[in-house]
PDB file of C-alpha atoms in Angstrom:
ATOM      1  CA  UNK A 268     -33.464   5.625  61.411  1.00  0.00           C
ATOM      2  CA  UNK A 269     -37.007   4.589  60.497  1.00  0.00           C
ATOM      3  CA  UNK A 270     -38.181   7.169  58.310  1.00  0.00           C
ATOM      4  CA  UNK A 271     -35.058   6.948  55.818  1.00  0.00           C
ATOM      5  CA  UNK A 272     -36.079  10.266  53.992  1.00  0.00           C
ATOM      6  CA  UNK A 273     -33.838  12.447  56.426  1.00  0.00           C
ATOM      7  CA  UNK A 274     -30.897  11.084  54.804  1.00  0.00           C
ATOM      8  CA  UNK A 275     -29.345  13.387  52.169  1.00  0.00           C
ATOM      9  CA  UNK A 276     -29.028  11.781  49.141  1.00  0.00           C
ATOM     10  CA  UNK A 277     -25.329  11.981  49.026  1.00  0.00           C
ATOM     11  CA  UNK A 278     -25.379  11.772  44.750  1.00  0.00           C
ATOM     12  CA  UNK A 279     -28.439  14.267  44.231  1.00  0.00           C
ATOM     13  CA  UNK A 280     -26.528  17.118  47.326  1.00  0.00           C
ATOM     14  CA  UNK A 281     -23.276  16.564  45.250  1.00  0.00           C
ATOM     15  CA  UNK A 282     -21.007  14.923  46.878  1.00  0.00           C
ATOM     16  CA  UNK A 283     -19.762  12.084  45.254  1.00  0.00           C
ATOM     17  CA  UNK A 284     -19.457  14.882  42.236  1.00  0.00           C
ATOM     18  CA  UNK A 285     -15.399  14.342  43.402  1.00  0.00           C
ATOM     19  CA  UNK A 286     -15.282  10.717  42.892  1.00  0.00           C
ATOM     20  CA  UNK A 287     -16.651  10.736  39.713  1.00  0.00           C
ATOM     21  CA  UNK A 288     -13.618  10.258  37.922  1.00  0.00           C
ATOM     22  CA  UNK A 289     -12.046   7.588  39.971  1.00  0.00           C
ATOM     23  CA  UNK A 290     -11.883   4.512  38.634  1.00  0.00           C
ATOM     24  CA  UNK A 291     -15.113   3.984  40.608  1.00  0.00           C
ATOM     25  CA  UNK A 292     -18.290   1.959  40.551  1.00  0.00           C
ATOM     26  CA  UNK A 293     -21.444   3.714  42.428  1.00  0.00           C
ATOM     27  CA  UNK A 294     -23.131   2.565  44.382  1.00  0.00           C
ATOM     28  CA  UNK A 295     -27.071   2.546  46.266  1.00  0.00           C
ATOM     29  CA  UNK A 296     -29.833   1.655  47.807  1.00  0.00           C
ATOM     30  CA  UNK A 297     -33.155   1.598  47.156  1.00  0.00           C
ATOM     31  CA  UNK A 298     -33.856  -0.431  51.319  1.00  0.00           C
ATOM     32  CA  UNK A 299     -31.794  -1.212  54.336  1.00  0.00           C
ATOM     33  CA  UNK A 300     -32.862  -3.653  56.689  1.00  0.00           C
ATOM     34  CA  UNK A 301     -33.099  -7.720  56.227  1.00  0.00           C
ATOM     35  CA  UNK A 302     -35.522 -10.177  58.263  1.00  0.00           C
ATOM     36  CA  UNK A 303     -33.274 -12.854  58.496  1.00  0.00           C
ATOM     37  CA  UNK A 304     -30.667 -13.337  61.241  1.00  0.00           C
ATOM     38  CA  UNK A 305     -27.772 -14.818  59.664  1.00  0.00           C
ATOM     39  CA  UNK A 306     -26.082 -15.182  62.381  1.00  0.00           C
ATOM     40  CA  UNK A 307     -22.980 -14.447  61.121  1.00  0.00           C
ATOM     41  CA  UNK A 308     -24.139 -11.449  59.722  1.00  0.00           C
ATOM     42  CA  UNK A 309     -25.673  -7.831  61.241  1.00  0.00           C
ATOM     43  CA  UNK A 310     -27.532  -6.908  57.999  1.00  0.00           C
ATOM     44  CA  UNK A 311     -30.881  -7.672  60.059  1.00  0.00           C
ATOM     45  CA  UNK A 312     -29.710  -7.052  63.558  1.00  0.00           C
ATOM     46  CA  UNK A 313     -32.072  -6.444  65.913  1.00  0.00           C
ATOM     47  CA  UNK A 314     -32.747  -2.708  64.802  1.00  0.00           C
ATOM     48  CA  UNK A 315     -32.701  -3.885  60.977  1.00  0.00           C
ATOM     49  CA  UNK A 316     -34.793  -7.089  60.823  1.00  0.00           C
ATOM     50  CA  UNK A 317     -37.422  -4.601  59.196  1.00  0.00           C
ATOM     51  CA  UNK A 318     -37.163  -3.235  56.264  1.00  0.00           C
ATOM     52  CA  UNK A 319     -36.679   0.711  55.156  1.00  0.00           C
ATOM     53  CA  UNK A 320     -37.848   1.896  51.889  1.00  0.00           C
ATOM     54  CA  UNK A 321     -36.114   4.536  50.178  1.00  0.00           C
ATOM     55  CA  UNK A 322     -38.645   6.215  48.165  1.00  0.00           C
ATOM     56  CA  UNK A 323     -38.769   5.458  44.401  1.00  0.00           C
ATOM     57  CA  UNK A 324     -38.569   8.815  43.692  1.00  0.00           C
ATOM     58  CA  UNK A 325     -35.506   8.946  44.953  1.00  0.00           C
ATOM     59  CA  UNK A 326     -34.108   6.443  43.157  1.00  0.00           C
ATOM     60  CA  UNK A 327     -35.593   7.111  39.923  1.00  0.00           C
ATOM     61  CA  UNK A 328     -33.360  10.333  40.436  1.00  0.00           C
ATOM     62  CA  UNK A 329     -29.824   9.503  41.745  1.00  0.00           C
ATOM     63  CA  UNK A 330     -30.331   5.979  38.697  1.00  0.00           C
ATOM     64  CA  UNK A 331     -31.148   9.424  36.080  1.00  0.00           C
ATOM     65  CA  UNK A 332     -28.531  11.866  38.040  1.00  0.00           C
ATOM     66  CA  UNK A 333     -25.472   8.689  37.749  1.00  0.00           C
ATOM     67  CA  UNK A 334     -26.123   7.232  34.745  1.00  0.00           C
ATOM     68  CA  UNK A 335     -25.883  11.090  33.340  1.00  0.00           C
ATOM     69  CA  UNK A 336     -22.840  11.263  33.932  1.00  0.00           C
ATOM     70  CA  UNK A 337     -19.893  11.763  31.618  1.00  0.00           C
ATOM     71  CA  UNK A 338     -17.515   8.805  32.479  1.00  0.00           C
ATOM     72  CA  UNK A 339     -19.046   5.632  32.244  1.00  0.00           C
ATOM     73  CA  UNK A 340     -18.640   2.824  35.246  1.00  0.00           C
ATOM     74  CA  UNK A 341     -17.900  -1.026  34.846  1.00  0.00           C
ATOM     75  CA  UNK A 342     -21.372  -1.093  36.262  1.00  0.00           C
ATOM     76  CA  UNK A 343     -23.774   0.008  38.625  1.00  0.00           C
ATOM     77  CA  UNK A 344     -23.955  -1.469  42.475  1.00  0.00           C
ATOM     78  CA  UNK A 345     -27.325  -1.946  44.017  1.00  0.00           C
ATOM     79  CA  UNK A 346     -26.492  -2.921  47.919  1.00  0.00           C
ATOM     80  CA  UNK A 347     -30.281  -3.954  49.236  1.00  0.00           C
ATOM     81  CA  UNK A 348     -29.515  -7.425  51.131  1.00  0.00           C
ATOM     82  CA  UNK A 349     -32.916  -8.773  49.539  1.00  0.00           C
ATOM     83  CA  UNK A 350     -33.552  -6.700  45.867  1.00  0.00           C
ATOM     84  CA  UNK A 351     -37.324  -8.374  44.630  1.00  0.00           C
ATOM     85  CA  UNK A 352     -38.344  -9.085  47.987  1.00  0.00           C
ATOM     86  CA  UNK A 353     -41.235  -5.769  47.229  1.00  0.00           C
ATOM     87  CA  UNK A 354     -42.371  -6.198  44.297  1.00  0.00           C
ATOM     88  CA  UNK A 355     -41.421  -1.849  43.667  1.00  0.00           C
ATOM     89  CA  UNK A 356     -38.396  -3.632  42.740  1.00  0.00           C
ATOM     90  CA  UNK A 357     -40.427  -4.896  39.218  1.00  0.00           C
ATOM     91  CA  UNK A 358     -40.932  -0.755  38.590  1.00  0.00           C
ATOM     92  CA  UNK A 359     -37.253  -0.092  40.205  1.00  0.00           C
ATOM     93  CA  UNK A 360     -35.843  -2.241  37.824  1.00  0.00           C
ATOM     94  CA  UNK A 361     -37.359  -0.700  35.243  1.00  0.00           C
ATOM     95  CA  UNK A 362     -35.669   2.670  35.723  1.00  0.00           C
ATOM     96  CA  UNK A 363     -32.664   0.901  35.743  1.00  0.00           C
ATOM     97  CA  UNK A 364     -33.337  -0.915  32.587  1.00  0.00           C
ATOM     98  CA  UNK A 365     -34.701   2.496  30.784  1.00  0.00           C
ATOM     99  CA  UNK A 366     -31.471   4.549  31.946  1.00  0.00           C
ATOM    100  CA  UNK A 367     -29.024   2.012  30.320  1.00  0.00           C
ATOM    101  CA  UNK A 368     -31.440   1.192  27.076  1.00  0.00           C
ATOM    102  CA  UNK A 369     -30.627   5.187  27.064  1.00  0.00           C
ATOM    103  CA  UNK A 370     -27.301   6.371  28.629  1.00  0.00           C
ATOM    104  CA  UNK A 371     -25.330   2.744  28.392  1.00  0.00           C
ATOM    105  CA  UNK A 372     -23.276   4.537  31.224  1.00  0.00           C
ATOM    106  CA  UNK A 373     -23.011   1.028  33.655  1.00  0.00           C
ATOM    107  CA  UNK A 374     -22.596  -2.963  31.484  1.00  0.00           C
ATOM    108  CA  UNK A 375     -23.483  -4.241  34.630  1.00  0.00           C
ATOM    109  CA  UNK A 376     -25.875  -4.504  38.146  1.00  0.00           C
ATOM    110  CA  UNK A 377     -24.701  -5.867  40.644  1.00  0.00           C
ATOM    111  CA  UNK A 378     -27.041  -7.072  42.852  1.00  0.00           C
ATOM    112  CA  UNK A 379     -27.889 -10.010  45.862  1.00  0.00           C
ATOM    113  CA  UNK A 380     -31.457 -10.919  45.006  1.00  0.00           C
ATOM    114  CA  UNK A 381     -33.783 -11.292  47.769  1.00  0.00           C
ATOM    115  CA  UNK A 382     -33.750 -15.006  49.694  1.00  0.00           C
ATOM    116  CA  UNK A 383     -37.240 -15.670  49.777  1.00  0.00           C
ATOM    117  CA  UNK A 384     -38.528 -15.774  45.695  1.00  0.00           C
ATOM    118  CA  UNK A 385     -41.736 -13.564  45.214  1.00  0.00           C
ATOM    119  CA  UNK A 386     -43.657 -13.930  41.414  1.00  0.00           C
ATOM    120  CA  UNK A 387     -42.349 -11.060  40.858  1.00  0.00           C
ATOM    121  CA  UNK A 388     -38.994 -11.633  40.500  1.00  0.00           C
ATOM    122  CA  UNK A 389     -39.494 -12.408  37.463  1.00  0.00           C
ATOM    123  CA  UNK A 390     -40.729  -9.165  35.867  1.00  0.00           C
ATOM    124  CA  UNK A 391     -37.442  -7.593  37.521  1.00  0.00           C
ATOM    125  CA  UNK A 392     -35.233 -10.928  35.924  1.00  0.00           C
ATOM    126  CA  UNK A 393     -36.683 -10.486  32.507  1.00  0.00           C
ATOM    127  CA  UNK A 394     -36.737  -6.322  32.998  1.00  0.00           C
ATOM    128  CA  UNK A 395     -32.587  -6.578  33.434  1.00  0.00           C
ATOM    129  CA  UNK A 396     -31.842  -9.284  31.568  1.00  0.00           C
ATOM    130  CA  UNK A 397     -28.186  -9.448  30.525  1.00  0.00           C
ATOM    131  CA  UNK A 398     -27.175  -6.615  32.683  1.00  0.00           C
ATOM    132  CA  UNK A 399     -26.871  -8.748  35.700  1.00  0.00           C
ATOM    133  CA  UNK A 400     -26.946 -12.919  36.957  1.00  0.00           C
ATOM    134  CA  UNK A 401     -29.147 -14.112  38.769  1.00  0.00           C
ATOM    135  CA  UNK A 402     -27.222 -14.078  42.438  1.00  0.00           C
ATOM    136  CA  UNK A 403     -28.487 -16.733  45.530  1.00  0.00           C
ATOM    137  CA  UNK A 404     -26.006 -16.393  47.818  1.00  0.00           C
ATOM    138  CA  UNK A 405     -26.106 -20.084  49.935  1.00  0.00           C
ATOM    139  CA  UNK A 406     -23.666 -19.966  51.233  1.00  0.00           C
ATOM    140  CA  UNK A 407     -23.975 -23.345  52.323  1.00  0.00           C
ATOM    141  CA  UNK A 408     -25.969 -26.358  51.302  1.00  0.00           C
ATOM    142  CA  UNK A 409     -25.339 -28.746  53.913  1.00  0.00           C
ATOM    143  CA  UNK A 410     -28.863 -28.758  57.151  1.00  0.00           C
ATOM    144  CA  UNK A 411     -26.402 -28.886  59.705  1.00  0.00           C
ATOM    145  CA  UNK A 412     -24.371 -25.445  58.409  1.00  0.00           C
ATOM    146  CA  UNK A 413     -27.227 -23.963  57.561  1.00  0.00           C
ATOM    147  CA  UNK A 414     -28.876 -24.932  61.469  1.00  0.00           C
ATOM    148  CA  UNK A 415     -26.120 -23.583  62.824  1.00  0.00           C
ATOM    149  CA  UNK A 416     -25.799 -19.898  61.152  1.00  0.00           C
ATOM    150  CA  UNK A 417     -29.564 -19.598  61.135  1.00  0.00           C
ATOM    151  CA  UNK A 418     -30.232 -19.966  57.145  1.00  0.00           C
ATOM    152  CA  UNK A 419     -32.833 -23.442  58.151  1.00  0.00           C
ATOM    153  CA  UNK A 420     -35.665 -21.212  56.619  1.00  0.00           C
ATOM    154  CA  UNK A 421     -34.933 -20.494  53.251  1.00  0.00           C
ATOM    155  CA  UNK A 422     -35.628 -22.177  50.937  1.00  0.00           C
ATOM    156  CA  UNK A 423     -32.914 -23.612  49.294  1.00  0.00           C
ATOM    157  CA  UNK A 424     -35.445 -25.713  46.741  1.00  0.00           C
ATOM    158  CA  UNK A 425     -38.552 -22.665  46.273  1.00  0.00           C
ATOM    159  CA  UNK A 426     -35.286 -20.827  45.148  1.00  0.00           C
ATOM    160  CA  UNK A 427     -34.583 -23.572  43.010  1.00  0.00           C
ATOM    161  CA  UNK A 428     -37.664 -23.652  40.845  1.00  0.00           C
ATOM    162  CA  UNK A 429     -36.687 -19.612  40.643  1.00  0.00           C
ATOM    163  CA  UNK A 430     -33.617 -20.047  39.668  1.00  0.00           C
ATOM    164  CA  UNK A 431     -35.005 -22.262  36.712  1.00  0.00           C
ATOM    165  CA  UNK A 432     -37.656 -19.919  35.329  1.00  0.00           C
ATOM    166  CA  UNK A 433     -34.579 -17.490  35.437  1.00  0.00           C
ATOM    167  CA  UNK A 434     -32.605 -19.903  33.068  1.00  0.00           C
ATOM    168  CA  UNK A 435     -33.631 -18.091  29.785  1.00  0.00           C
ATOM    169  CA  UNK A 436     -33.022 -14.304  31.250  1.00  0.00           C
ATOM    170  CA  UNK A 437     -29.966 -14.556  32.582  1.00  0.00           C
ATOM    171  CA  UNK A 438     -27.198 -16.895  34.368  1.00  0.00           C
ATOM    172  CA  UNK A 439     -27.245 -18.051  37.843  1.00  0.00           C
ATOM    173  CA  UNK A 440     -24.659 -17.285  40.567  1.00  0.00           C
ATOM    174  CA  UNK A 441     -23.565 -18.400  43.829  1.00  0.00           C
ATOM    175  CA  UNK A 442     -21.569 -17.526  47.544  1.00  0.00           C
ATOM    176  CA  UNK A 443     -20.370 -20.850  49.323  1.00  0.00           C
ATOM    177  CA  UNK A 444     -18.925 -19.848  52.913  1.00  0.00           C
ATOM    178  CA  UNK A 445     -15.508 -20.797  54.195  1.00  0.00           C
ATOM    179  CA  UNK A 446     -15.095 -21.549  57.767  1.00  0.00           C
ATOM    180  CA  UNK A 447     -18.805 -21.541  58.867  1.00  0.00           C
ATOM    181  CA  UNK A 448     -19.735 -24.360  61.889  1.00  0.00           C
ATOM    182  CA  UNK A 449     -19.900 -27.636  61.544  1.00  0.00           C
ATOM    183  CA  UNK A 450     -18.858 -27.146  57.892  1.00  0.00           C
ATOM    184  CA  UNK A 451     -16.380 -29.631  56.879  1.00  0.00           C
ATOM    185  CA  UNK A 452     -13.797 -30.367  53.666  1.00  0.00           C
ATOM    186  CA  UNK A 453     -16.112 -33.151  52.855  1.00  0.00           C
ATOM    187  CA  UNK A 454     -19.518 -30.977  53.483  1.00  0.00           C
ATOM    188  CA  UNK A 455     -18.007 -27.803  51.500  1.00  0.00           C
ATOM    189  CA  UNK A 456     -17.110 -30.698  48.292  1.00  0.00           C
ATOM    190  CA  UNK A 457     -21.291 -31.176  48.343  1.00  0.00           C
ATOM    191  CA  UNK A 458     -22.045 -27.843  48.562  1.00  0.00           C
ATOM    192  CA  UNK A 459     -19.584 -27.063  45.356  1.00  0.00           C
ATOM    193  CA  UNK A 460     -21.332 -30.304  43.666  1.00  0.00           C
ATOM    194  CA  UNK A 461     -24.489 -29.540  44.627  1.00  0.00           C
ATOM    195  CA  UNK A 462     -24.217 -26.927  43.665  1.00  0.00           C
ATOM    196  CA  UNK A 463     -22.889 -27.512  40.142  1.00  0.00           C
ATOM    197  CA  UNK A 464     -25.536 -29.951  39.564  1.00  0.00           C
ATOM    198  CA  UNK A 465     -28.089 -26.852  39.708  1.00  0.00           C
ATOM    199  CA  UNK A 466     -26.628 -25.221  36.961  1.00  0.00           C
ATOM    200  CA  UNK A 467     -24.592 -21.867  38.412  1.00  0.00           C
ATOM    201  CA  UNK A 468     -22.037 -20.756  36.011  1.00  0.00           C
ATOM    202  CA  UNK A 469     -20.043 -18.957  38.758  1.00  0.00           C
ATOM    203  CA  UNK A 470     -19.728 -19.654  42.172  1.00  0.00           C
ATOM    204  CA  UNK A 471     -17.654 -17.527  44.370  1.00  0.00           C
ATOM    205  CA  UNK A 472     -16.957 -17.605  48.210  1.00  0.00           C
ATOM    206  CA  UNK A 473     -14.940 -16.462  50.690  1.00  0.00           C
ATOM    207  CA  UNK A 474     -13.382 -16.594  54.663  1.00  0.00           C
ATOM    208  CA  UNK A 475     -16.122 -16.124  57.015  1.00  0.00           C
ATOM    209  CA  UNK A 476     -14.795 -12.797  59.234  1.00  0.00           C
ATOM    210  CA  UNK A 477     -15.988 -12.242  62.220  1.00  0.00           C
ATOM    211  CA  UNK A 478     -18.102  -9.136  62.961  1.00  0.00           C
ATOM    212  CA  UNK A 479     -18.677  -6.615  65.393  1.00  0.00           C
ATOM    213  CA  UNK A 480     -22.400  -6.661  66.341  1.00  0.00           C
ATOM    214  CA  UNK A 481     -22.579 -10.011  64.956  1.00  0.00           C
ATOM    215  CA  UNK A 482     -24.123 -13.840  67.412  1.00  0.00           C
ATOM    216  CA  UNK A 483     -20.990 -15.584  65.793  1.00  0.00           C
ATOM    217  CA  UNK A 484     -18.763 -13.025  67.178  1.00  0.00           C
ATOM    218  CA  UNK A 485     -20.362 -13.870  70.449  1.00  0.00           C
ATOM    219  CA  UNK A 486     -17.736 -15.797  72.945  1.00  0.00           C
ATOM    220  CA  UNK A 487     -20.750 -18.123  73.887  1.00  0.00           C
ATOM    221  CA  UNK A 488     -21.445 -18.682  69.366  1.00  0.00           C
ATOM    222  CA  UNK A 489     -17.839 -18.882  70.141  1.00  0.00           C
ATOM    223  CA  UNK A 490     -17.352 -21.688  72.355  1.00  0.00           C
ATOM    224  CA  UNK A 491     -20.032 -23.208  70.823  1.00  0.00           C
ATOM    225  CA  UNK A 492     -18.790 -24.117  67.775  1.00  0.00           C
ATOM    226  CA  UNK A 493     -15.075 -23.220  68.826  1.00  0.00           C
ATOM    227  CA  UNK A 494     -14.168 -20.502  66.326  1.00  0.00           C
ATOM    228  CA  UNK A 495     -10.073 -19.672  66.959  1.00  0.00           C
ATOM    229  CA  UNK A 496      -8.967 -16.392  65.327  1.00  0.00           C
TER     230      UNK A 496
END
């Protein structure tokens, strides 16, 4: 689907109303697709490697719909792969901030920042402030591992400069995954040490999952790196 306006909003059509009183978290998308081709992921596969946008107006209506609901939520979840990669994301951040200031119906915004730093992302950080962390999922900081998982084109130095610029607005958070091809105990510990030295106050992670449709799950890739499940 290239024209996302064909997809009705699950919120504005009322389909999600029955779930609002449950202890769940509202999730919205402002885009679909990802320009990166990480081998463990299917967000940017061949059919999704171009970013498609839901209209800003629709996003604003969904945020307003969620915020007006009588129930309060721990957080608002943005399911975009690279929030901030588009300049209009500054406007979306302003929409979320204004909604929070008016209704106080959520206390945190979970989002995944773009892996391609943009100057306007500083404006997003200023706008959201304490509502979110600067969340950059490095997955590993070892150059060999990054090459193996096709993240060698994601520039760590530029991302660190962005984190430094956002330091006065929000704390820094990252992911370091376990079980990546080429990773060793020593390289993983080194990644953890680097993350701490960069100023990350939250380091999350998890075991690699071989997702159907991902390059990492394909037989040649498994055999090349000796991946077993």
